[in-house]
CSV table of C-alpha atoms in Angstrom, one decimal:
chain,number,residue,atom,x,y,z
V,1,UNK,CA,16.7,4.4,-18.1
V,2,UNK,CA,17.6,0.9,-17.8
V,3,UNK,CA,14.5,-1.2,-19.1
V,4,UNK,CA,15.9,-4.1,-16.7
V,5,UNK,CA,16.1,-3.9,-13.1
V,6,UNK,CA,18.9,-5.6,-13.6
V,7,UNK,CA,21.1,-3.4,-14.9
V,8,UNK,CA,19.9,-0.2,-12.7
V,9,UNK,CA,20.9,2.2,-10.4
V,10,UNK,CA,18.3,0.6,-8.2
V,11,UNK,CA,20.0,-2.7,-7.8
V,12,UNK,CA,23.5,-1.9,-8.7
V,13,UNK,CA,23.8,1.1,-5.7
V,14,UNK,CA,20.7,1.4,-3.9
V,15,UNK,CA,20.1,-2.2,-2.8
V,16,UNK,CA,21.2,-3.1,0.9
V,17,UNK,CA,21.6,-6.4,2.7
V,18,UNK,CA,19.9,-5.9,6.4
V,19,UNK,CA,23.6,-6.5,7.7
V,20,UNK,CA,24.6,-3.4,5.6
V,21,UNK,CA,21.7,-1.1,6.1
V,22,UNK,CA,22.1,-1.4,10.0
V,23,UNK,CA,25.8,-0.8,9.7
V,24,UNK,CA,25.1,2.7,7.6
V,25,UNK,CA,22.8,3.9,9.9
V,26,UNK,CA,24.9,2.9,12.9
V,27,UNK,CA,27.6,5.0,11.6
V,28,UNK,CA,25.1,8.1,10.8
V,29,UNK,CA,23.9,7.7,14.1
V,30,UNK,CA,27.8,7.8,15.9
V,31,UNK,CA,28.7,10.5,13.9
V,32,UNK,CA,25.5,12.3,15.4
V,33,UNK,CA,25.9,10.7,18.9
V,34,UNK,CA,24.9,14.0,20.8
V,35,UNK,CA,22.1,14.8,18.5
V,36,UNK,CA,20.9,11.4,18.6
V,37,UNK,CA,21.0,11.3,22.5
V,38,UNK,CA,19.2,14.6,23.1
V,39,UNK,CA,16.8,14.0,20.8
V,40,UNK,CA,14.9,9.8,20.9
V,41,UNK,CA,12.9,9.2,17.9
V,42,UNK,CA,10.6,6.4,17.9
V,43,UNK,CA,10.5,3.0,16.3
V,44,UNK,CA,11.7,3.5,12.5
V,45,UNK,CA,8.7,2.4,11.6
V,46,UNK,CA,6.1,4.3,13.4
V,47,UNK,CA,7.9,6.9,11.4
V,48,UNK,CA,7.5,5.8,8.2
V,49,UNK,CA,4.0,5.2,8.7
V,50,UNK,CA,4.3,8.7,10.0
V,51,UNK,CA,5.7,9.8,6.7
V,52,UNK,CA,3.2,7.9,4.7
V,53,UNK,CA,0.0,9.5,6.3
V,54,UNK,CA,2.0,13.2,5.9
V,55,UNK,CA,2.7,12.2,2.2
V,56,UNK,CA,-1.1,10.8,1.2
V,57,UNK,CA,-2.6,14.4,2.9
V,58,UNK,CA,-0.1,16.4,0.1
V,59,UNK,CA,-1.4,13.4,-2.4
V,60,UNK,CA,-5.1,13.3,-2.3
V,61,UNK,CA,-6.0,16.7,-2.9
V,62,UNK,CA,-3.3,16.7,-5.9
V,63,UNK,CA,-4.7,13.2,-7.5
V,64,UNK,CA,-1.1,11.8,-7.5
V,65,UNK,CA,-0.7,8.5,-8.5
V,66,UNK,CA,-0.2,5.5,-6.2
V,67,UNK,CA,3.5,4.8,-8.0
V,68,UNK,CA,4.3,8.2,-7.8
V,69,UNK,CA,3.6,8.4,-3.9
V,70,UNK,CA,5.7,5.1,-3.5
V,71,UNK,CA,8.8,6.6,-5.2
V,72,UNK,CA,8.4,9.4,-2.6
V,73,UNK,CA,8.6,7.0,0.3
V,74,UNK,CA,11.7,5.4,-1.5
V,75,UNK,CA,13.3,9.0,-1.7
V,76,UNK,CA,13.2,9.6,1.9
V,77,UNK,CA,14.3,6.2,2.4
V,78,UNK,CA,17.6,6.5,0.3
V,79,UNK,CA,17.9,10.2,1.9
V,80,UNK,CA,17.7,9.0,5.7
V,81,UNK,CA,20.5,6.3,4.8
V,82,UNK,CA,22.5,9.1,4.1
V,83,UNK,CA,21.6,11.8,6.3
V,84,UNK,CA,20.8,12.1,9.9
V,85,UNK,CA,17.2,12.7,10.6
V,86,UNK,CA,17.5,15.5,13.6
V,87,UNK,CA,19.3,17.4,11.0
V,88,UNK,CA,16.5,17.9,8.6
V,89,UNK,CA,12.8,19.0,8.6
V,90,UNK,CA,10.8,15.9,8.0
V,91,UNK,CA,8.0,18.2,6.4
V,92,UNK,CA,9.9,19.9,3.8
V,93,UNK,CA,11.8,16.7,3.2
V,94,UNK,CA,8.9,14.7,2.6
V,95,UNK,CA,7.0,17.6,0.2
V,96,UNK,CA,10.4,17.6,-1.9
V,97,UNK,CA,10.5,14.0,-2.3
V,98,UNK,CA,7.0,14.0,-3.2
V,99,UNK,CA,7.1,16.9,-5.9
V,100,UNK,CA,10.5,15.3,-7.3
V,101,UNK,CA,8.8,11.7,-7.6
V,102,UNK,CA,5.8,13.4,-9.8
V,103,UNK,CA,8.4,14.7,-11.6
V,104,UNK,CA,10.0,11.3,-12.2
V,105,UNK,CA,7.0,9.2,-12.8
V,106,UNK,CA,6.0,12.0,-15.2
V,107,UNK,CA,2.6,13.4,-13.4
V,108,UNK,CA,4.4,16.5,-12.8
V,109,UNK,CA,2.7,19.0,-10.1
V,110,UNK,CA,3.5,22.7,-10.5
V,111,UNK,CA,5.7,23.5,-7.1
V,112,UNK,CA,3.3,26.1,-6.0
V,113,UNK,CA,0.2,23.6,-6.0
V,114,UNK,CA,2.9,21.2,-3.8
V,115,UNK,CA,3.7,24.1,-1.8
V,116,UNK,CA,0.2,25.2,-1.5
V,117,UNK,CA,-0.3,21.5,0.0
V,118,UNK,CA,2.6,21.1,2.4
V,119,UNK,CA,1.4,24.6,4.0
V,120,UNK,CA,-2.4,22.7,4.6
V,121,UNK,CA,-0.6,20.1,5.6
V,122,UNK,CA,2.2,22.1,8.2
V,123,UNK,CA,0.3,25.1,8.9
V,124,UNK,CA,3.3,26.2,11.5
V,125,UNK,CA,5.9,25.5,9.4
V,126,UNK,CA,7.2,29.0,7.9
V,127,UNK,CA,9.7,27.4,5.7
V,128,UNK,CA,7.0,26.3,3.4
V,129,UNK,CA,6.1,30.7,2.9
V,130,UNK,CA,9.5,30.4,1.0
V,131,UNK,CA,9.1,28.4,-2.6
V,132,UNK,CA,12.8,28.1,-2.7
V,133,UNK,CA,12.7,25.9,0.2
V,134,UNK,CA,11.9,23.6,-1.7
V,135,UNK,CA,14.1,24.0,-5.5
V,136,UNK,CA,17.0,23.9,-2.2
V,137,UNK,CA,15.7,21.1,-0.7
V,138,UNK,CA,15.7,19.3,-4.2
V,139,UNK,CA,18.7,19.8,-5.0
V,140,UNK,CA,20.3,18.4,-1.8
V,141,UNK,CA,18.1,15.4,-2.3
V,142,UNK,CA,19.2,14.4,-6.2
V,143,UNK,CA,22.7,15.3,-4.7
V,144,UNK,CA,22.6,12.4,-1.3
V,145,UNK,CA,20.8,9.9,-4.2
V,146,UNK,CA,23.5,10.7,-6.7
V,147,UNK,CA,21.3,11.7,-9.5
V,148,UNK,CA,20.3,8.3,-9.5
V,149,UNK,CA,16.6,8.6,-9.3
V,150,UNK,CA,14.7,6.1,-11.7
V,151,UNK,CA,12.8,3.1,-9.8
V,152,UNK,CA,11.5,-0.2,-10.6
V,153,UNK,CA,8.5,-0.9,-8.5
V,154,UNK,CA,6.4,-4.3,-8.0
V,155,UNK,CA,3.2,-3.6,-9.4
V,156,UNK,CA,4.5,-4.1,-12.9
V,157,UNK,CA,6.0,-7.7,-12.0
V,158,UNK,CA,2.4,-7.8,-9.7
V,159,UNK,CA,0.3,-7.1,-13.3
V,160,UNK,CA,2.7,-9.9,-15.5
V,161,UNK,CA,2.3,-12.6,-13.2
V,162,UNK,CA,-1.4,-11.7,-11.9
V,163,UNK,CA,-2.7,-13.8,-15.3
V,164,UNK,CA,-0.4,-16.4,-14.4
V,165,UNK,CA,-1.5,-17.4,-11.3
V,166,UNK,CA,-5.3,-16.7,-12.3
V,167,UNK,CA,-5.7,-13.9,-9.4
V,168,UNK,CA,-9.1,-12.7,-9.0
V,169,UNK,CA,-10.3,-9.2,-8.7
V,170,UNK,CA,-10.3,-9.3,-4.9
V,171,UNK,CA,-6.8,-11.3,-4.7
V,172,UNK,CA,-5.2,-8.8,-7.1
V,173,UNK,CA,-6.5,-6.0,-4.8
V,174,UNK,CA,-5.5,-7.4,-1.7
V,175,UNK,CA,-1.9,-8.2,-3.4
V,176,UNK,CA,-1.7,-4.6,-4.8
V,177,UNK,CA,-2.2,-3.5,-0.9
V,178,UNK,CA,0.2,-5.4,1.0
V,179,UNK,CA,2.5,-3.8,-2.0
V,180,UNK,CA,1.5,-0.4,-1.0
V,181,UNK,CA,2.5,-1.0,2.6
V,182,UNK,CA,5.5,-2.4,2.1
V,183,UNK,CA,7.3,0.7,1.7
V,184,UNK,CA,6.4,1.7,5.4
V,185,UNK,CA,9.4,-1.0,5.9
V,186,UNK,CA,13.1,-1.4,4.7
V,187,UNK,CA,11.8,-4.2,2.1
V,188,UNK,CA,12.4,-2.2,-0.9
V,189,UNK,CA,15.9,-1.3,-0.5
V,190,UNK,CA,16.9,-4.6,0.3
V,191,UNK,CA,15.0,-7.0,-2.3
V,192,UNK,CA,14.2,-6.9,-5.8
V,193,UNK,CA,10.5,-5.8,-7.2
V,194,UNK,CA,9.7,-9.2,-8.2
V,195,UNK,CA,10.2,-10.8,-4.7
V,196,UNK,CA,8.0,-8.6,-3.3
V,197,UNK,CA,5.5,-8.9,-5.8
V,198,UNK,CA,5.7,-12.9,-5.4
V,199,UNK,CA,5.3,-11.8,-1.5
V,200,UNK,CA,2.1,-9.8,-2.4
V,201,UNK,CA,0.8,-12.4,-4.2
V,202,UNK,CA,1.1,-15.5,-1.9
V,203,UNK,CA,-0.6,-13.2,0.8
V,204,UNK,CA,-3.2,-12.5,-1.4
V,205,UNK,CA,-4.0,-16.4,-2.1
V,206,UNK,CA,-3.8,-17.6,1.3
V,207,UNK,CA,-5.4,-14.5,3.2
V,208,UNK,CA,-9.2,-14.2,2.6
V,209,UNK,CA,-9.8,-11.0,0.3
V,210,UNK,CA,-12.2,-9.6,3.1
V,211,UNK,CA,-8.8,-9.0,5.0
V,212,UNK,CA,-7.5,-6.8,3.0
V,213,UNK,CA,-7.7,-2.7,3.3
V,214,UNK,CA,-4.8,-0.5,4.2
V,215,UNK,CA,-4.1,-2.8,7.4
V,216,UNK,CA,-3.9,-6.9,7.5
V,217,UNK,CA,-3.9,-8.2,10.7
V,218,UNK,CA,-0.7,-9.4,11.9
V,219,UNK,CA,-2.1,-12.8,13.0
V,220,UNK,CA,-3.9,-13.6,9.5
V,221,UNK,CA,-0.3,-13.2,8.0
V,222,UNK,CA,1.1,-15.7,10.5
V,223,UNK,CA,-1.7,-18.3,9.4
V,224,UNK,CA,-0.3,-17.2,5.7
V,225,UNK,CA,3.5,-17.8,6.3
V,226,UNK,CA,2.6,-21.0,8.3
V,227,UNK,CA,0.2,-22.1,5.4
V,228,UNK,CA,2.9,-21.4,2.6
V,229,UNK,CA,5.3,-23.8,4.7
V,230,UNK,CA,2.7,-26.6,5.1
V,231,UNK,CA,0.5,-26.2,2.3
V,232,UNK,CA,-1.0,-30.0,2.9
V,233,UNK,CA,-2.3,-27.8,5.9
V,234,UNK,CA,-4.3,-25.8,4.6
V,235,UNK,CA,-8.5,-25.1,6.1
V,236,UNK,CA,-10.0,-26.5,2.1
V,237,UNK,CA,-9.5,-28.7,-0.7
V,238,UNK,CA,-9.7,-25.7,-3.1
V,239,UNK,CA,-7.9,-23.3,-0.9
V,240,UNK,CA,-4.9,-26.5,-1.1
V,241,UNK,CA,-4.5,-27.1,-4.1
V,242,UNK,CA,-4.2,-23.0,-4.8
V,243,UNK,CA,-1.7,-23.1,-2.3
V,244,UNK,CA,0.6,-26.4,-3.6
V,245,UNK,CA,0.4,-25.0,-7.3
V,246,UNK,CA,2.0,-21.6,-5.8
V,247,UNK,CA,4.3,-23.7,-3.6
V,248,UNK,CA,5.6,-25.6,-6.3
V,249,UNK,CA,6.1,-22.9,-8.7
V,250,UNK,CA,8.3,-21.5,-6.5
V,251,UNK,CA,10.0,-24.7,-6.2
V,252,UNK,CA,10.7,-24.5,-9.1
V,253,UNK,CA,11.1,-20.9,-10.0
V,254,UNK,CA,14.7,-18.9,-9.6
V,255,UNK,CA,13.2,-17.0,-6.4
V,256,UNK,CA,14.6,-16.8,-3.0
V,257,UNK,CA,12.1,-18.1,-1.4
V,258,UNK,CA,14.0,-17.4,1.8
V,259,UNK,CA,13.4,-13.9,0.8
V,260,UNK,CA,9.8,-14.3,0.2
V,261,UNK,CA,9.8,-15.9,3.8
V,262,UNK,CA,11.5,-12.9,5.3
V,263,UNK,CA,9.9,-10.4,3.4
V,264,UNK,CA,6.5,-11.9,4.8
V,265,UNK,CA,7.9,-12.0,8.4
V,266,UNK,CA,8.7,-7.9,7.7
V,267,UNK,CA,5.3,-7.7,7.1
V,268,UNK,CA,3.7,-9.1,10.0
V,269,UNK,CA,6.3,-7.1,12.1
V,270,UNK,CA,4.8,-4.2,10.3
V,271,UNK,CA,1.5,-5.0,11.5
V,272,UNK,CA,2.3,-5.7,15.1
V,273,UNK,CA,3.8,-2.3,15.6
V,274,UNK,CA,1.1,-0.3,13.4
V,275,UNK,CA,-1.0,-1.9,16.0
V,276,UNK,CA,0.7,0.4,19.1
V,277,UNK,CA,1.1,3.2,16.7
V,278,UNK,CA,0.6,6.8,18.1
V,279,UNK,CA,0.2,9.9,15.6
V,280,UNK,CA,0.9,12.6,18.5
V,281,UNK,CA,3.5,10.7,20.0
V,282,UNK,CA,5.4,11.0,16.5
V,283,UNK,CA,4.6,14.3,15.5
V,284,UNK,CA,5.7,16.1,19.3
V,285,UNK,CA,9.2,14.2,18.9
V,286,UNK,CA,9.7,14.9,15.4
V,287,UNK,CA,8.5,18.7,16.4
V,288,UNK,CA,10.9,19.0,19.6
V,289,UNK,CA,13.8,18.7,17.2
V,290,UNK,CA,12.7,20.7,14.5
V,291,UNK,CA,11.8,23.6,16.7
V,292,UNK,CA,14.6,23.5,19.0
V,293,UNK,CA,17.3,23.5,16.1
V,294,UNK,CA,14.8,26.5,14.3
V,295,UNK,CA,14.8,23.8,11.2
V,296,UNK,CA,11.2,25.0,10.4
V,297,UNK,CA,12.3,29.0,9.4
């Protein structure tokens, strides 16, 4: 395992520009043009939050770890940029990735508890009566990823610079949230762990705690990004001088801070479209595909 993300798999073949990440997908897509037109999906990232609902049913009754769950959502991130969704099952996909992430983060699940789960979870699916659905399933995944399945994650750059910037409780809570949902977008395959952390963390200090939870509000992250660009602006005396010290360590810092901006406009896209976000409307276009090409036998 490379002890730097540096050196890794992650950043050295898993690691997109935007520009790069829309021209493999376009080119899954063409190469699937009838599929693709017979069967609309909607926005990429109703599905993901789709996904991560799916995944954190399996995970709850299981106790799976939070970093666990998020190397899951990674998996079937890497996997989609190689394959063509209307070719899979999204259930049997997502219980793989989640059973080979325990693996991986070493809180291993037995694969009849996972299966046992995913059944709950897809009650019509019959492809979850077979266990070797999923030892298949496995394989093709480590196969599309390259074997290359060892992550670096933000929450350990979130804990060594939490003492740093003197986070409270509630700001290191609020932080270790908007990391959580950042894997409902394409942030992690296109930046590093640490500029997402520095994201997190710059959230955290200019949103009020009581905004936190698994949604932030789309507007209170606007006020954020527009505080973090005039800090002079900002509603307190305390609450400016928090925000000038952050400002100005990333002034002088070695981060993008054009990639801390983007990464925080991602996020209030994010929370514009969870706000129109329909469960059925997800799960009857996902299931038109799967039944109609029998993917769920």
């Amino acid at each position: 395992m490379a002890a730097s993300y540096w050196d890794s798999t992650q950043r050295k073949f898993w690691t997109f520009t935007k520009q790069q990440l829309a021209l493999e997908r376009k080119k899954i897509e063409e190469s699937e043009r009838n599929l693709v037109n017979m069967y609309p999906l909607p926005d990429r990232r109703h599905l993901s939050i789709h996904f991560y609902q799916q995944l954190t049913k399996m995970a709850r009754p299981l106790a799976i770890r939070q970093q666990a769950l998020a190397t899951a959502q990674v998996y079937v991130r890497r996997f989609y940029t190689k394959v063509e969704i209307r070719r899979t099952n999204p259930a049997l996909v997502l219980a793989t990735a989640l059973y080979l992430a325990c693996k991986m983060e070493e809180c291993p699940q037995h694969i009849r508890l996972v299966l046992a789960e995913a059944r709950h979870c897809w009650a019509l699916d019959t492809s979850f009566n077979d266990i070797s659905k999923i030892g298949e399933c496995e394989f093709t995944l480590i196969s599309e990823m390259n074997s290359q399945l060892i992550l670096h994650h933000p929450y350990r750059s979130l804990a060594e610079l939490q003492t740093q910037f003197l986070l409270t409780m509630e700001e290191n809570t609020l932080a270790w949230s908007i990391i959580n949902d950042h894997y409902l977008t394409d942030l992690p395959i296109i930046h590093p762990p640490h500029v997402i952390a520095i994201t997190a963390i710059s959230l955290a200090v200019v949103c009020k705690p009581t905004q936190g939870g698994p949604q932030l509000h789309a507007a209170g992250l606007t006020t954020a990004l527009q505080t973090l660009t005039n800090p002079r602006n900002a509603a307190s005396q305390g609450s400016q001088n928090r925000v000038l010290k952050l400002v100005d360590w990333l002034a002088e810092s070695n981060v993008d801070i054009e990639a801390v901006v983007e990464c925080i406009q991602e996020m209030i896209s994010l929370y514009e479209v969870w706000e129109s976000y329909n469960d059925k409307a997800c799960k009857d276009q996902i299931a038109k595909f799967v039944k109609a090409r029998g993917l769920d036998k």
